[in-house]
Structure formats: C-alpha cells, structure tokens
XYZ file of C-alpha atoms in Angstrom:
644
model
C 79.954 53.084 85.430
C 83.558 52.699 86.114
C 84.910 53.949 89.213
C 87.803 56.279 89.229
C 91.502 54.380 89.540
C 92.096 56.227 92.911
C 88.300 55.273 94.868
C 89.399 51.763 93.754
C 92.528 51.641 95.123
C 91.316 53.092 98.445
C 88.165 51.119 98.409
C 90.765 47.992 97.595
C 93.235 49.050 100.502
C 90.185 49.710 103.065
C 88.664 46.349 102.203
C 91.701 43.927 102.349
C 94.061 45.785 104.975
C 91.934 46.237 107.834
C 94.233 47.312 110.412
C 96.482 49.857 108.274
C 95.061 52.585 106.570
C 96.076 54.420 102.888
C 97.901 57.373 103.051
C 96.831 58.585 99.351
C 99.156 61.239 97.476
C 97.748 63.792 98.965
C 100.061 65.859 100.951
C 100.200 63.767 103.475
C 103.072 60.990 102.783
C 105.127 63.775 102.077
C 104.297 65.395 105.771
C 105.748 62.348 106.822
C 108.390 62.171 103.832
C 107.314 58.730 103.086
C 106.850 57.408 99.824
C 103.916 58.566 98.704
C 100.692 55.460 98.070
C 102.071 53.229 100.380
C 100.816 51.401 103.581
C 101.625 52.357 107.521
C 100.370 51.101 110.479
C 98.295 53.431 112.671
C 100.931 53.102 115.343
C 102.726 55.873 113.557
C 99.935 58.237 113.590
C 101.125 59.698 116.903
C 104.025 61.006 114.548
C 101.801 62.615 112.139
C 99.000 64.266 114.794
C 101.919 65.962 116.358
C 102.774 67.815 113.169
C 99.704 69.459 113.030
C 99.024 72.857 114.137
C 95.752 73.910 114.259
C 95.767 78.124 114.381
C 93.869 81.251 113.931
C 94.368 85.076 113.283
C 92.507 87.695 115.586
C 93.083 91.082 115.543
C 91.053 94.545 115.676
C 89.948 95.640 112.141
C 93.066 96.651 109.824
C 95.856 95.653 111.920
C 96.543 92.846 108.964
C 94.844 89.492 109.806
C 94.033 88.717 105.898
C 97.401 90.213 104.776
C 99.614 88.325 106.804
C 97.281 85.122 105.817
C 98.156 86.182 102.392
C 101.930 85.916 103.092
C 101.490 82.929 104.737
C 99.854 81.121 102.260
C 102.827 82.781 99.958
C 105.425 81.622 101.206
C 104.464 77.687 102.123
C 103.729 77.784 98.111
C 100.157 76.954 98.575
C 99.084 79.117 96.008
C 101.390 79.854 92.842
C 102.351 83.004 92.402
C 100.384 83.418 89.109
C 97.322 82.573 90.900
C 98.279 85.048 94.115
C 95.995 87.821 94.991
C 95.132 90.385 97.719
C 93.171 88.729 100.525
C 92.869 85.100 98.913
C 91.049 84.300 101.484
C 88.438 86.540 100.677
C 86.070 84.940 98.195
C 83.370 87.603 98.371
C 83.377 90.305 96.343
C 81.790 92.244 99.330
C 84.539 91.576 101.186
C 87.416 92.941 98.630
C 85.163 96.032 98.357
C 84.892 97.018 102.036
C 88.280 95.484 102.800
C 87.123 93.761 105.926
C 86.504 89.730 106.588
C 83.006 88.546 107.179
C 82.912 84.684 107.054
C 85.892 82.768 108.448
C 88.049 81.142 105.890
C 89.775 77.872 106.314
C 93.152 76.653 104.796
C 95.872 73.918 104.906
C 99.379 74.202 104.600
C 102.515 72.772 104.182
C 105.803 73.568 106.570
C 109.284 72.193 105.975
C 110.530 73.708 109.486
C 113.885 74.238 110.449
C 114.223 71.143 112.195
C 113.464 69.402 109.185
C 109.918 68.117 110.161
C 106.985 68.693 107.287
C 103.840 70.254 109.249
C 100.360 70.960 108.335
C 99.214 74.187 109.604
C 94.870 74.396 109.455
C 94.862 78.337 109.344
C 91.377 80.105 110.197
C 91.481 83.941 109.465
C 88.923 85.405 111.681
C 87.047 88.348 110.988
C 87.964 91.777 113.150
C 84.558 93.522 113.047
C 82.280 93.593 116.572
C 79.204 92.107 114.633
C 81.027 89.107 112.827
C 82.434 87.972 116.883
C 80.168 84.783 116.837
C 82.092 83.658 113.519
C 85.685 84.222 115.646
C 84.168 82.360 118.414
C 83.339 79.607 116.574
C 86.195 78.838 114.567
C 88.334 79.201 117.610
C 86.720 76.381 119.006
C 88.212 74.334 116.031
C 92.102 75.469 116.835
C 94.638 74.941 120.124
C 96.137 77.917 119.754
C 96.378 81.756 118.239
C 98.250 84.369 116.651
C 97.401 87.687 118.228
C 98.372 90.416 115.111
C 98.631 93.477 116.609
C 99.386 97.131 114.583
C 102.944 98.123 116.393
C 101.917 101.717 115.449
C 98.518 101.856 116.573
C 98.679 99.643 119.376
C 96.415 97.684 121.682
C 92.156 98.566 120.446
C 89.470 97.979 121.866
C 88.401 94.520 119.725
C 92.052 93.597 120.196
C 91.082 92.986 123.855
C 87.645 91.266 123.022
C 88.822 88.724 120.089
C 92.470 87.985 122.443
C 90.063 87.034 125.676
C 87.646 84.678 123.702
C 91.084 82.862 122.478
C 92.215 82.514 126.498
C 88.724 81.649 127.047
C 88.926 78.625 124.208
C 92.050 77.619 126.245
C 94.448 78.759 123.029
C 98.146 79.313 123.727
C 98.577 82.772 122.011
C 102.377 84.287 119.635
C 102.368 88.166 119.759
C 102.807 88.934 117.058
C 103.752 92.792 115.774
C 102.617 93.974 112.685
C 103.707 96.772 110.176
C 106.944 97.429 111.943
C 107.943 98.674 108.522
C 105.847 102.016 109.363
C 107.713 105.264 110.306
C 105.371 105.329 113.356
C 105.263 101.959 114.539
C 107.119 101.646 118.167
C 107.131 98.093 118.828
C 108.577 98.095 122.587
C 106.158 100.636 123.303
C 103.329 98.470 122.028
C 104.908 95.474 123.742
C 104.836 97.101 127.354
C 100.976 97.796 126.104
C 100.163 93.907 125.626
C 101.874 92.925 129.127
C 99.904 95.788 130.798
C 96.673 95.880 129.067
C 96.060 92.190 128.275
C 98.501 90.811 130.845
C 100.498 88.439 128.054
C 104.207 87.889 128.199
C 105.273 89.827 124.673
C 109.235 89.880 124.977
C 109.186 86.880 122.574
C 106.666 89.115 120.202
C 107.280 88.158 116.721
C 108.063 91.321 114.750
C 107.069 91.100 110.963
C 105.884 93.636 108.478
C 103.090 91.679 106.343
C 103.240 94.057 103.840
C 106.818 93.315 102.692
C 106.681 89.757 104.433
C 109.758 90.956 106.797
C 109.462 87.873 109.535
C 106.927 85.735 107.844
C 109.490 82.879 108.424
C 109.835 83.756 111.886
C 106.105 83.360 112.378
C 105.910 80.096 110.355
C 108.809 78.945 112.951
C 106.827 80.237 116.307
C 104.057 78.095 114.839
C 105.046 74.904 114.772
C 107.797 75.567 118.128
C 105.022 77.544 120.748
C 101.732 76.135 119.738
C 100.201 72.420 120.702
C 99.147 69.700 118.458
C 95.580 68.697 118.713
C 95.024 65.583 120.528
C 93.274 63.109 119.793
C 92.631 58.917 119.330
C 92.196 57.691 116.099
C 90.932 53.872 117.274
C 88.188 55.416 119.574
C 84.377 56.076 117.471
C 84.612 58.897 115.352
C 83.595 61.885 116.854
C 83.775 65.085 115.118
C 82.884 69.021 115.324
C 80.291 70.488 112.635
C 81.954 74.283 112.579
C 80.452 75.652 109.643
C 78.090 75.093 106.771
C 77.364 76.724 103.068
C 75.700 76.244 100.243
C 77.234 75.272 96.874
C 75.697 75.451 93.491
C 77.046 72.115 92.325
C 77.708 70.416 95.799
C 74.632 71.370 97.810
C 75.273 71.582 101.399
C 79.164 71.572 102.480
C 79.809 70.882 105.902
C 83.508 72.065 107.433
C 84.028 69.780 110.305
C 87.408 69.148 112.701
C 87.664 65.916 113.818
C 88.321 64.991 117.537
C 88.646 61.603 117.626
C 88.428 58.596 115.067
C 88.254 58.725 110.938
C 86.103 60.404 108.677
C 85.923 58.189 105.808
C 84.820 58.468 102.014
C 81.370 56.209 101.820
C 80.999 56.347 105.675
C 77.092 56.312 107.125
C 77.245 59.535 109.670
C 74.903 60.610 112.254
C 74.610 64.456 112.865
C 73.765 63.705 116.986
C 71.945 67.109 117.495
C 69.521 67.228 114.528
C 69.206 63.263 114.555
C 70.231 63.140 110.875
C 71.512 60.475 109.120
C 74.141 60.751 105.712
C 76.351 58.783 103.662
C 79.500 60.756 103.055
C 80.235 61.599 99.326
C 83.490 63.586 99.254
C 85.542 64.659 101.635
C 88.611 66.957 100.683
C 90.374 69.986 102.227
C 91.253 73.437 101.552
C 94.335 74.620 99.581
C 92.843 77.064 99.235
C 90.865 75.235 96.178
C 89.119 72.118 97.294
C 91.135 68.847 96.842
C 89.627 65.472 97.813
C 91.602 63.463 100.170
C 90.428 59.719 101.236
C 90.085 60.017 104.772
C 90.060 62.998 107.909
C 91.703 61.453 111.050
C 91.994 62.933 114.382
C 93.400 67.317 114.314
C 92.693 67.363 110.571
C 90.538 69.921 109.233
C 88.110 69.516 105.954
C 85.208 69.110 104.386
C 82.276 66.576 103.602
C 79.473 66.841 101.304
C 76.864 63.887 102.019
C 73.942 65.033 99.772
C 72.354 67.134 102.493
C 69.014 68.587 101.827
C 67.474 69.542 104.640
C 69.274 72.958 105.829
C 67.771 72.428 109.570
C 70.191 69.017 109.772
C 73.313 71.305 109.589
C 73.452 72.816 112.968
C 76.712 74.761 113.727
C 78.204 73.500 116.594
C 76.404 69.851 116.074
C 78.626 66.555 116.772
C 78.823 64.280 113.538
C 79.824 60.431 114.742
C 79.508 57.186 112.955
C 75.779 56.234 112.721
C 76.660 51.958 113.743
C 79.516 52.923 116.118
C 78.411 56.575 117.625
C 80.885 57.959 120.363
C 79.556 58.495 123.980
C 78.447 61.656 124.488
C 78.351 64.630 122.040
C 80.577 67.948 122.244
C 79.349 70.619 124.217
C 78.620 72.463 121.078
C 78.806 76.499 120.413
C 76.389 78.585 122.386
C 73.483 79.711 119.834
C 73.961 83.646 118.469
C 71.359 86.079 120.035
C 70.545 88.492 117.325
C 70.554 92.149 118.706
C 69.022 94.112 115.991
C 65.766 93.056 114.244
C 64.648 94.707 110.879
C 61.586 93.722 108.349
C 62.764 92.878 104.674
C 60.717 93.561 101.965
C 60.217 92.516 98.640
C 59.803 96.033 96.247
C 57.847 93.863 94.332
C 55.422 91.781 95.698
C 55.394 89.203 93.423
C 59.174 87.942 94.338
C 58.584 87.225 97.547
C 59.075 83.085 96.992
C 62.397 84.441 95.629
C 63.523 86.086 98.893
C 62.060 83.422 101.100
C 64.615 81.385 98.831
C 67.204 83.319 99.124
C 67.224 83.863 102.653
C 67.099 80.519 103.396
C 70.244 79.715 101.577
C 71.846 82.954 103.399
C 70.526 81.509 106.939
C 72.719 78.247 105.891
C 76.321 80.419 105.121
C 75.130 82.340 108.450
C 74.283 80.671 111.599
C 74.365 84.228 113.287
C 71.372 85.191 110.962
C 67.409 85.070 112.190
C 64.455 85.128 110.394
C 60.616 84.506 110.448
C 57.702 85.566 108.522
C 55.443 88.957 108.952
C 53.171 90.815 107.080
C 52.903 94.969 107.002
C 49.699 96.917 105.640
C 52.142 99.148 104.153
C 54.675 96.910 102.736
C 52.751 93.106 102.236
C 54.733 89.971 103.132
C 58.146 89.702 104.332
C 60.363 88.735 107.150
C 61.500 89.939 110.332
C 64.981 89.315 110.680
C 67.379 89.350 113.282
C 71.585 91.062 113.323
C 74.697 90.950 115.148
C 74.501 94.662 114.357
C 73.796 97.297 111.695
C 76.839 96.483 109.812
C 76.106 92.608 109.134
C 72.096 94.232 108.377
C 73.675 95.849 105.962
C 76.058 93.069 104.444
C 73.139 90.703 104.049
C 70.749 93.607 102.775
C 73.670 93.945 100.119
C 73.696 90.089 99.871
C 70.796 89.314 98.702
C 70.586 92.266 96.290
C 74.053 91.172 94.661
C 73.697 87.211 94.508
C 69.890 86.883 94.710
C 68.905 89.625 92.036
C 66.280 91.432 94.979
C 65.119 94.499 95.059
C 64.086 95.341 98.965
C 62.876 97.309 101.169
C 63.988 97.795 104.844
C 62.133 98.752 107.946
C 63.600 100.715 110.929
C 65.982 98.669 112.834
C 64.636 97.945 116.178
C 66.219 96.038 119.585
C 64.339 93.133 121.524
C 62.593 94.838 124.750
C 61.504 93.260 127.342
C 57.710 93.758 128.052
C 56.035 93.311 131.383
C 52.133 93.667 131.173
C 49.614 94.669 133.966
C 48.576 90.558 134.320
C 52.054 89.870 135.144
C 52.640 88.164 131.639
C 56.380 88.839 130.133
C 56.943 89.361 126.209
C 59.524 89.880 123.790
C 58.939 92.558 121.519
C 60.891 92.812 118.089
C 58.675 94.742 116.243
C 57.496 98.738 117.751
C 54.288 98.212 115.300
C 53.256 95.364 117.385
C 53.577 97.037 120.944
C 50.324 96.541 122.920
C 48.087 99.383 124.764
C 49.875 101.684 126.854
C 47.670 100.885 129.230
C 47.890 97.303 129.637
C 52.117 97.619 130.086
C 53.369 97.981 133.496
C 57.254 98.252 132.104
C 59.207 98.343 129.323
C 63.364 97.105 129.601
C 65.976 97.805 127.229
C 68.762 95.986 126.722
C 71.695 97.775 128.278
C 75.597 96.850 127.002
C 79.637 97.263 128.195
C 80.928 99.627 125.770
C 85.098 99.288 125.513
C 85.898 102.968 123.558
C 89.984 103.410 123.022
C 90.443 106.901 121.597
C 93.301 109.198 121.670
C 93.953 111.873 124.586
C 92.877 114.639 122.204
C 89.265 113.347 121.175
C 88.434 111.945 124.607
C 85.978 115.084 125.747
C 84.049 114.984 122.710
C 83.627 110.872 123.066
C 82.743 111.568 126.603
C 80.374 113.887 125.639
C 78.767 111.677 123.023
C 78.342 108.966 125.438
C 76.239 111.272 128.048
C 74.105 112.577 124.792
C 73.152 108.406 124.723
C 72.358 108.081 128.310
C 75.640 106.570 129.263
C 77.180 105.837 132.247
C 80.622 105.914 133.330
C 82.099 102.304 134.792
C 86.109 103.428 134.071
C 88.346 105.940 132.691
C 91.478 104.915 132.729
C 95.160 105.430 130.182
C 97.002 103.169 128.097
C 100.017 104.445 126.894
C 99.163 107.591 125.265
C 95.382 106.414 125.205
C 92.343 106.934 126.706
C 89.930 103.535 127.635
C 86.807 104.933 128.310
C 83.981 102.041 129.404
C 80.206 102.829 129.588
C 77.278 101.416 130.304
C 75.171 102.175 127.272
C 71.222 101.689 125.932
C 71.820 100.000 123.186
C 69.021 101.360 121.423
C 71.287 104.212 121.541
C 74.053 102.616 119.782
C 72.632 100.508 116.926
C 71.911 103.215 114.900
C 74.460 105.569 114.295
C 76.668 105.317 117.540
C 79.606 103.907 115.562
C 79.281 106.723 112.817
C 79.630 109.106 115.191
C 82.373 107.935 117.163
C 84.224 107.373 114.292
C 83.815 110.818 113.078
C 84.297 113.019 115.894
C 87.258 111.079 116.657
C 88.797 111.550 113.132
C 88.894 107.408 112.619
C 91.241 106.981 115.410
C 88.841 105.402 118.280
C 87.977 101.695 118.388
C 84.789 100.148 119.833
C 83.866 96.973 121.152
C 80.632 96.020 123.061
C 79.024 93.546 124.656
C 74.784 92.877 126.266
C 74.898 92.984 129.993
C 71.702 92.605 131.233
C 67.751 94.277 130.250
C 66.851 97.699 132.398
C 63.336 99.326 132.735
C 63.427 102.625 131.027
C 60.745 105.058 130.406
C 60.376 103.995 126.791
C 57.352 105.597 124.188
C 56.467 104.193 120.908
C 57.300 106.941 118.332
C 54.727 106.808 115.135
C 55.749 108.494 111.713
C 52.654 109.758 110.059
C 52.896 110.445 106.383
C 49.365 112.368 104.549
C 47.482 111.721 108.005
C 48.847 107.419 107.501
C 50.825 105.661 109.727
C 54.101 104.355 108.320
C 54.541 101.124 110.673
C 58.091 100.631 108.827
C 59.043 103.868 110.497
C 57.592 103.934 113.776
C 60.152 102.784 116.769
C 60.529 102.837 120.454
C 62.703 105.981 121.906
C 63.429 107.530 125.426
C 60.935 109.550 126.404
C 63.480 112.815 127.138
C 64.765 112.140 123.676
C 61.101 111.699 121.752
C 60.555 115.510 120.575
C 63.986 115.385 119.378
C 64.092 112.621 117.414
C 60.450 113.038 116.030
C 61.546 116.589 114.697
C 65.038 114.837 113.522
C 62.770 112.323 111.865
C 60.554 115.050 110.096
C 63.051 116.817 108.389
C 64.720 114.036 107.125
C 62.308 112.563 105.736
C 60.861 116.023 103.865
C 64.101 115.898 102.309
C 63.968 112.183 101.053
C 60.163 112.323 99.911
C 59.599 113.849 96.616
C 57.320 116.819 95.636
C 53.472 115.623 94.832
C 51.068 117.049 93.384
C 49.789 118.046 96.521
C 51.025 119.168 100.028
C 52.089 116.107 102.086
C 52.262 116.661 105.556
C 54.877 114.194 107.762
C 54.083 114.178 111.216
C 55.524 112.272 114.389
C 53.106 111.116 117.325
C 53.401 109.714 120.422
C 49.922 108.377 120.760
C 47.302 111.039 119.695
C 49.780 114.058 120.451
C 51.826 115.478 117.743
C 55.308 116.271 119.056
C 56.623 117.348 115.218
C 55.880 118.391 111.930
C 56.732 119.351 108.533
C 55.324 119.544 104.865
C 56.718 118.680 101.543
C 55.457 121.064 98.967
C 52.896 120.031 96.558
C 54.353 120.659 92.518
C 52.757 123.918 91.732
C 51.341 124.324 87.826
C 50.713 127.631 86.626
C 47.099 127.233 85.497
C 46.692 130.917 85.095
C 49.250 131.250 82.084
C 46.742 130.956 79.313
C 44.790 134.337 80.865
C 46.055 137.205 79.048
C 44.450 140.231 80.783
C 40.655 140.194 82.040
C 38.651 140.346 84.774
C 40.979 138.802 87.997
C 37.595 136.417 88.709
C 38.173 134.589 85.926
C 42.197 133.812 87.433
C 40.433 133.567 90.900
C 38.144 130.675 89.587
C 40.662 129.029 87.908
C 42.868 129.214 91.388
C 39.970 127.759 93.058
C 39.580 124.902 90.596
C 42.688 124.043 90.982
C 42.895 124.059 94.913
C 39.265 122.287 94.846
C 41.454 119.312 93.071
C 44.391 119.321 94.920
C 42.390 118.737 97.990
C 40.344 116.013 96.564
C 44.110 114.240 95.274
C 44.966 114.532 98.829
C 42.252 112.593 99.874
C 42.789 109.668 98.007
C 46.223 110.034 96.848
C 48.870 107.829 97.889
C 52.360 109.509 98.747
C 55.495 106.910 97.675
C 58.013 106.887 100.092
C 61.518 105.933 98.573
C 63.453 102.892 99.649
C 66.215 104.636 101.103
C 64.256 106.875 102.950
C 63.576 103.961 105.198
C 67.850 103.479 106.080
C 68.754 106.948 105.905
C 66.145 108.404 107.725
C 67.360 106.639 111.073
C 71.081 108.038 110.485
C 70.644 110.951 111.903
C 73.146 113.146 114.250
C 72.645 112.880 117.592
C-alpha cells in the first residue's frame, strides 16, 4: 500500500533531519509567515509558542458565550460564510433545541493582529448551566486565561460569580467583556461598577461588543492576543501532555483531546496514558477548525486531537497525563479532581429484552461524559437496569433524552434520589443511593443529608416570594445583601429539597428573572423517613424516596393525586396509597371503567338487574386480585414535579 505523498515527506524530514522539525502546510508556516513546507530550527519555536493564546468563554446561561464564539470564528474566516450557522459550536441537536451548551467545544484560529503578528487562538466555549460546571472546570485547566461575557443589561448572576472564581482559581488572567450593549436596556457603566464590586475585577478596560451585530468583535480579538499569556512550555524536555476530554466516533473509535505541556506529540509515536497504565501508538493527530484537519505534529500550548486505536474506554481517564512510553516525563500532572454525582436515578429498559442495547449505549455515553455514573441493579417491578448518577436533574434529563435520540431506547426512570449518609446501631457507615434499599428502621441510629450554598440573584420585587420559597425547603439564611438594583440572597439548603423542582419554582415565581448557582457543603443528620408509594395494595420501589419527616403527609398526599391523574382507568378500582412503614399517611382511588351490564334488561323483576350487578362486582373483585395495574412511563418524572 502506498503511503500518502504528505506521511512520506514528514516521515522523510523526521528521519533524516533530526534536530529540525517540519512545519507542514498546515496553518502554521503562515503563523509564522514563512514559506510554507520548509525546515526551521527549534530555536525559533520560542517565536511561535508566544503567539498562542490559549482562551475560554464563561458566562451565566444566555448572556452570549456561543454567540460571540460564533462571531469569532466569523470573522478570523475559520468557517466560510456558506458553511456559517447559529452556535457552530454546537454539534448536538439537543443543544440547538434547548439553546444552551452541554459539552465543551474546542477550536483553532487564525489572527492577523494589528501589530502584524499571525496568532493561533485555542478557543473553549464553556457551558453556562450549574450541572455542566465540571465540563467548565475542566477545560479551564487546558487555557491561561478567560473572557468573562457578561449581559450589560442584566448584569452580574449568580453562575457569573461561580464560572469567573473557578477561572481565578485555574490562575487565568480574565477581559471583561460586555455583551449586548446594542439593547435599549443595557447600562454598561452600571454593570461595570457591578463587576468591581461584586467580583472585585478591574472592568474600566471592559470590552464593549454587541455579539449579535458583531459591534467590537475586533476589539476582543485585539484584547486577546495584547492582555492574555502564552502558554509556556519546553519543547526538548519528554513529552508530557494533558488528556482533557474523550468521545466516541463512529469511524475513529476513541478520540482523545489533549493540550500539550511540554515536548511533541508526534504522528506514529508509542504513548503511555500514566494513570490507566495504557500503552498506544498514535494514528492521527489533527486539530479543530472547526472540522478536523490532520496536522503532523502537537508541540508545546497547542491544542488537538489523537486517535491511537483505543479500545478499552477505562484507558481514557479525563484528567490522565499522556507521555512518551521510552522517554516518559517525571512526574504526571496533578490531574482534574473526579465529578461526585449528586443525583442518582434507575434507568430502565421498557422492554426487557434491550437491555444489552442500553448497557451499550451507556457505556459509549459514560466515554463523551466523565461527569456521568453508572452501575448495575435489578427492580422486582422494573427487571435489570442501572443506577446512575447526575450533576443534577437537568443533565438526568439530557442523557435520558440521549439515549432515546442516538441509541433508539425506550426507558423508564425511577425517582431521583440524593446519596445519604447512613450511620447504623453497630457503628458501621453506608452510602445509600437507592430509598428501596434502606435497611430496618431499627437498626439506623442516623440518617445525613447532604446540605448545599445556594447563590439566588433575583430582582427587588420577587425577593419575598424567593425568601419564602427557601423557608418552605428548610432553608437557612447565611446573607442578604444588594447589588445594584438586586437582591443576593444565600441559603443553606437540603438538597433533597432542591433537586426536584427547586429550580422550576424559582424560576417561575420570579417571572425568569432570578439566577441560581449551588454548591455541596457538607452532610447533616436530619430526621429523614422512607416514603413508600403503594399502587393495588403493591409497592412501587421506583417511587418510593426518602423525605423530611414534617414534610411526609404532604408530599405523600401530593404524590397521590398526581399519580390518580397519570394512571389510567381499569377495569377495576385501583387504590394508590403512601406509607411510611405500616401507617398510611394518604390515599386516593382511580375509578374502575364502569360497563353497563344492565342495558339488555328491558323491564322485569329488579332481582334479575340485582344479580347481574352482583356478577359483575363478584368479577371485578376477583380482577383486582390478580390484576396488574400499568403505570405509565411518565408518571414516574412527572409525578416528583410537584409544587411545593
């Protein structure tokens, strides 16, 4: 087989010019504006690592992270503008639906500046969303410095303050920049006084743009390259690079995005993934432009990919080190601290029969989501699945809508439960995921919750009725304070309280204007009773869940009535009862279908109807002993959305 002209001509240049290194047509000759295909000694690649800028994008949700990427990306030409869409970053169709980022998205660009200097610029757009943090974390770990987007009409939020401290706290010089100043509301001196008070950052220098229109783009592409650091780095020491992210591809198999530290990353290269204790040969190795395009090598700053014909999922460890396996560097890089689900839910197959499909499918989804947990369990109700574990109840509900889009499954979903912390009478400690598998009362000395820092910014206007909401969950008041013409109101908060329908709530009382952010504090003994849901006498272990005792006869009856409106007629009476033990704290009925079996009587003696009547309730009552009552799939979702 005949190798392709350009692998020869590397392979050719690698093999017989030691000490220089190719600098294919590729982009980056003309970064240097060098002819493109020629040789350079390495002594000039001090030159090219300080024209990199490695950045990324936070922002609260819809203050224009993936718009101004968009213009970006526009205006460097890395796209043409035949090919130019809304949020061209976003590559699921999930994402264009719900108009929010969920995975981080990686691209390189191309700068002529005003000092005449070409740049790349690695851009990472982060996602906004509390549950998708660990994915903002992590790519920030990849970058030296940030672009803080912030709305100049709506101001500093509350995940404005969370996403801009995790940059500071990855050591990232950060550009204000202030978005939609195109807006008849936006104030953008008001808003600056906001970021020096609030987050304590000099904004006087705040770039104003409107993203939109792309007003200022150039301005941004200018604070860029003049007010954030190039990556540093040595290209002669042993290559040592940063695993940030893996996927899956159909035709590639595994694709690893890694940043390099230090050294080169080489086509045909024997790697060593240090953490796993893996060993590869590296296939391809290309960047993003968006589209993939191979390049030769990866040295020191640069951003891109490798495929090495990984199988084994497990080898891929976000956060892992990836050196060369005959030359490794040192000591590995501290790596990202591992995601701690907070929400656990069961996922069903409707059919049994696919469950090798989903154990398929969310294997490959565990790959594309480090943040994702699962392991196997098995209901009486339901039959095999897995017990998996969320950021929150949005991503359950973006993988849940996953795996029914891309893996063709039909599922079922148990009630969302937190991790307690169990301490028995023989001083043993447990974790407990799962309310069905809570021991004996009597064997538990104490139960803890997990307890979070709720951030809530909200408008003067809506602050009682947030207030108010927050004491209905058992909150507790750490501040109350103003910025600007907003309130910042931050509880401690169960949050057993707030996974379900917390953010629903806020959102709704304070007509879409308040902004959330949260983070786990520390476990707290509550008095905390397991909740059954009995449905024709049964127990529904998808349904049953752990709840504060002062809130147990409210819920159950919540429960009750929700779920006699979500369970269809019979053709008997089905009675849906919640217990806490053997007491019944609620109840209701769904009606049974009612035939008229007395129609065909025309006149006579009233036994005759009476017998009939009898019959009829003599078989009804022998259905209900043996009949099984379906419960609908999204009874098990909607049934925990309840007001509160």
């Amino acid at each position: 087989m005949v190798a392709p002209m350009a692998n020869v001509a590397s392979l050719f240049q690698l093999t017989f010019f030691e000490p220089f290194e190719l600098h294919a047509p590729i982009g980056r000759a003309s970064a240097l504006s060098l002819p493109a295909g020629r040789c350079y000694p390495r002594a000039m690649t001090t030159h090219r690592i300080a024209n990199i800028r490695n950045f990324s994008i936070v922002a609260h949700i819809d203050h224009g992270k993936s718009t101004l990427a968009d213009r970006l990306i526009q205006t460097t030409g890395a796209v043409s503008e035949r090919d130019m869409v809304e949020q061209v970053l976003d590559s699921m169709d999930i994402e264009r639906e719900r108009g929010i980022t969920i995975k981080a998205q990686t691209v390189r660009l191309e700068y002529q500046a005003n000092d005449g200097e070409t740049y790349i610029l690695n851009l990472m757009d982060t996602p906004g969303h509390v549950d998708f943090s660990y994915e903002v974390s992590r790519s920030l770990r990849a970058c030296e410095g940030s672009l803080l987007v912030v709305d100049a009409s709506q101001g500093v939020e509350a995940q404005t303050l969370a996403n801009v401290y995790q940059a500071l706290d990855a050591g990232h010089e950060i550009v204000p920049v202030l978005n939609k100043i195109d807006l008849p509301a936006a104030e953008p001196d008001r808003v600056k006084e906001q970021i020096e008070e609030v987050i304590g950052l000099g904004a006087s220098d705040a770039v104003l743009i409107s993203a939109k229109t792309g007003v200022g783009v150039g301005e941004v592409l200018e604070a860029i390259v003049t007010r954030l650091p190039p990556p540093q780095g040595d290209e002669t020491a042993p290559l040592k690079a940063m695993l940030v992210d893996s996927w899956y591809d159909a035709y590639l198999g595994v694709v690893v995005l890694v940043r390099v530290i230090d050294g080169t990353l080489r086509k045909g290269q024997k790697i060593k993934m240090m953490g796993a204790d893996a060993h590869y040969e590296v296939d391809k190795i290309g960047v993003f432009r968006p589209k993939m395009t191979d390049v030769a090598t990866l040295t020191p700053g640069e951003i891109g990919y490798i495929t090495a014909q990984i199988k084994q999922v497990a080898d891929t460890r976000v956060g892992d080190t990836i050196t060369d396996d005959k030359k490794p560097c040192a000591a590995p890089l501290p790596g990202f601290k591992p995601a701690q689900p907070v929400v656990f839910c069961g996922l069903f197959p409707a059919d049994a029969a696919d469950f090798e499909n989903l154990r398929a499918a969310i294997g490959r989804l565990r790959l594309n989501d480090a943040s994702f947990s699962y392991e196997m369990e098995s209901s009486a109700a339901l039959g095999f699945g897995f017990r998996c574990g969320f950021l929150g109840l949005l991503h359950l509900e973006i993988i849940q809508e996953r795996l029914r889009r891309e893996f063709d499954l039909d599922l079922i979903a148990t009630a969302p439960s937190v991790v307690y912390k169990i301490k028995l009478t023989n001083g043993e400690e447990r974790q407990l995921h799962n309310p069905a598998d809570m021991p004996d009362a009597v064997k538990i000395d104490e139960i803890q919750e997990p307890w979070i820092r709720a951030t809530i910014m909200t408008p003067d206007e809506y602050l009682g009725a947030v207030l108010k909401l927050c004491q209905d969950r058992r909150g507790a008041q750490a501040d109350l304070s103003y910025v600007g013409r907003r309130a910042m109101a931050v509880y401690d908060l169960p949050l057993n309280e707030v996974v379900f329908d917390f953010y629903d709530r806020l959102k709704s009382i304070s007509k879409g204007y308040a902004s959330f952010d949260y983070h786990l504090t520390d476990h707290r003994a509550g008095d905390l009773v397991k909740m059954s849901i009995l449905v024709n006498s049964e127990p529904v272990d998808a349904l049953s869940m752990l709840v504060h005792r002062s809130r147990a006869e409210a819920r159950g009856r919540q429960m009750c009535e929700k779920l006699k409106e979500l369970i269809p007629p019979h053709m008997f009476q089905v009675p849906i009862q919640a217990a806490i033990g053997a007491k019944i704290i609620a109840r209701e009925t769904v009606r049974a279908f009612r035939k008229d079996v007395t129609a065909k009587c025309y006149g006579g003696d009233v036994t005759r109807k009476r017998k009939l009547l009898e019959k009829q309730k003599e078989g009804k009552k022998k259905m209900r002993q043996f009949g099984r009552v379906e419960i609908p799939q999204e009874a098990f979702i909607a049934a925990l959305k309840m007001e509160g």
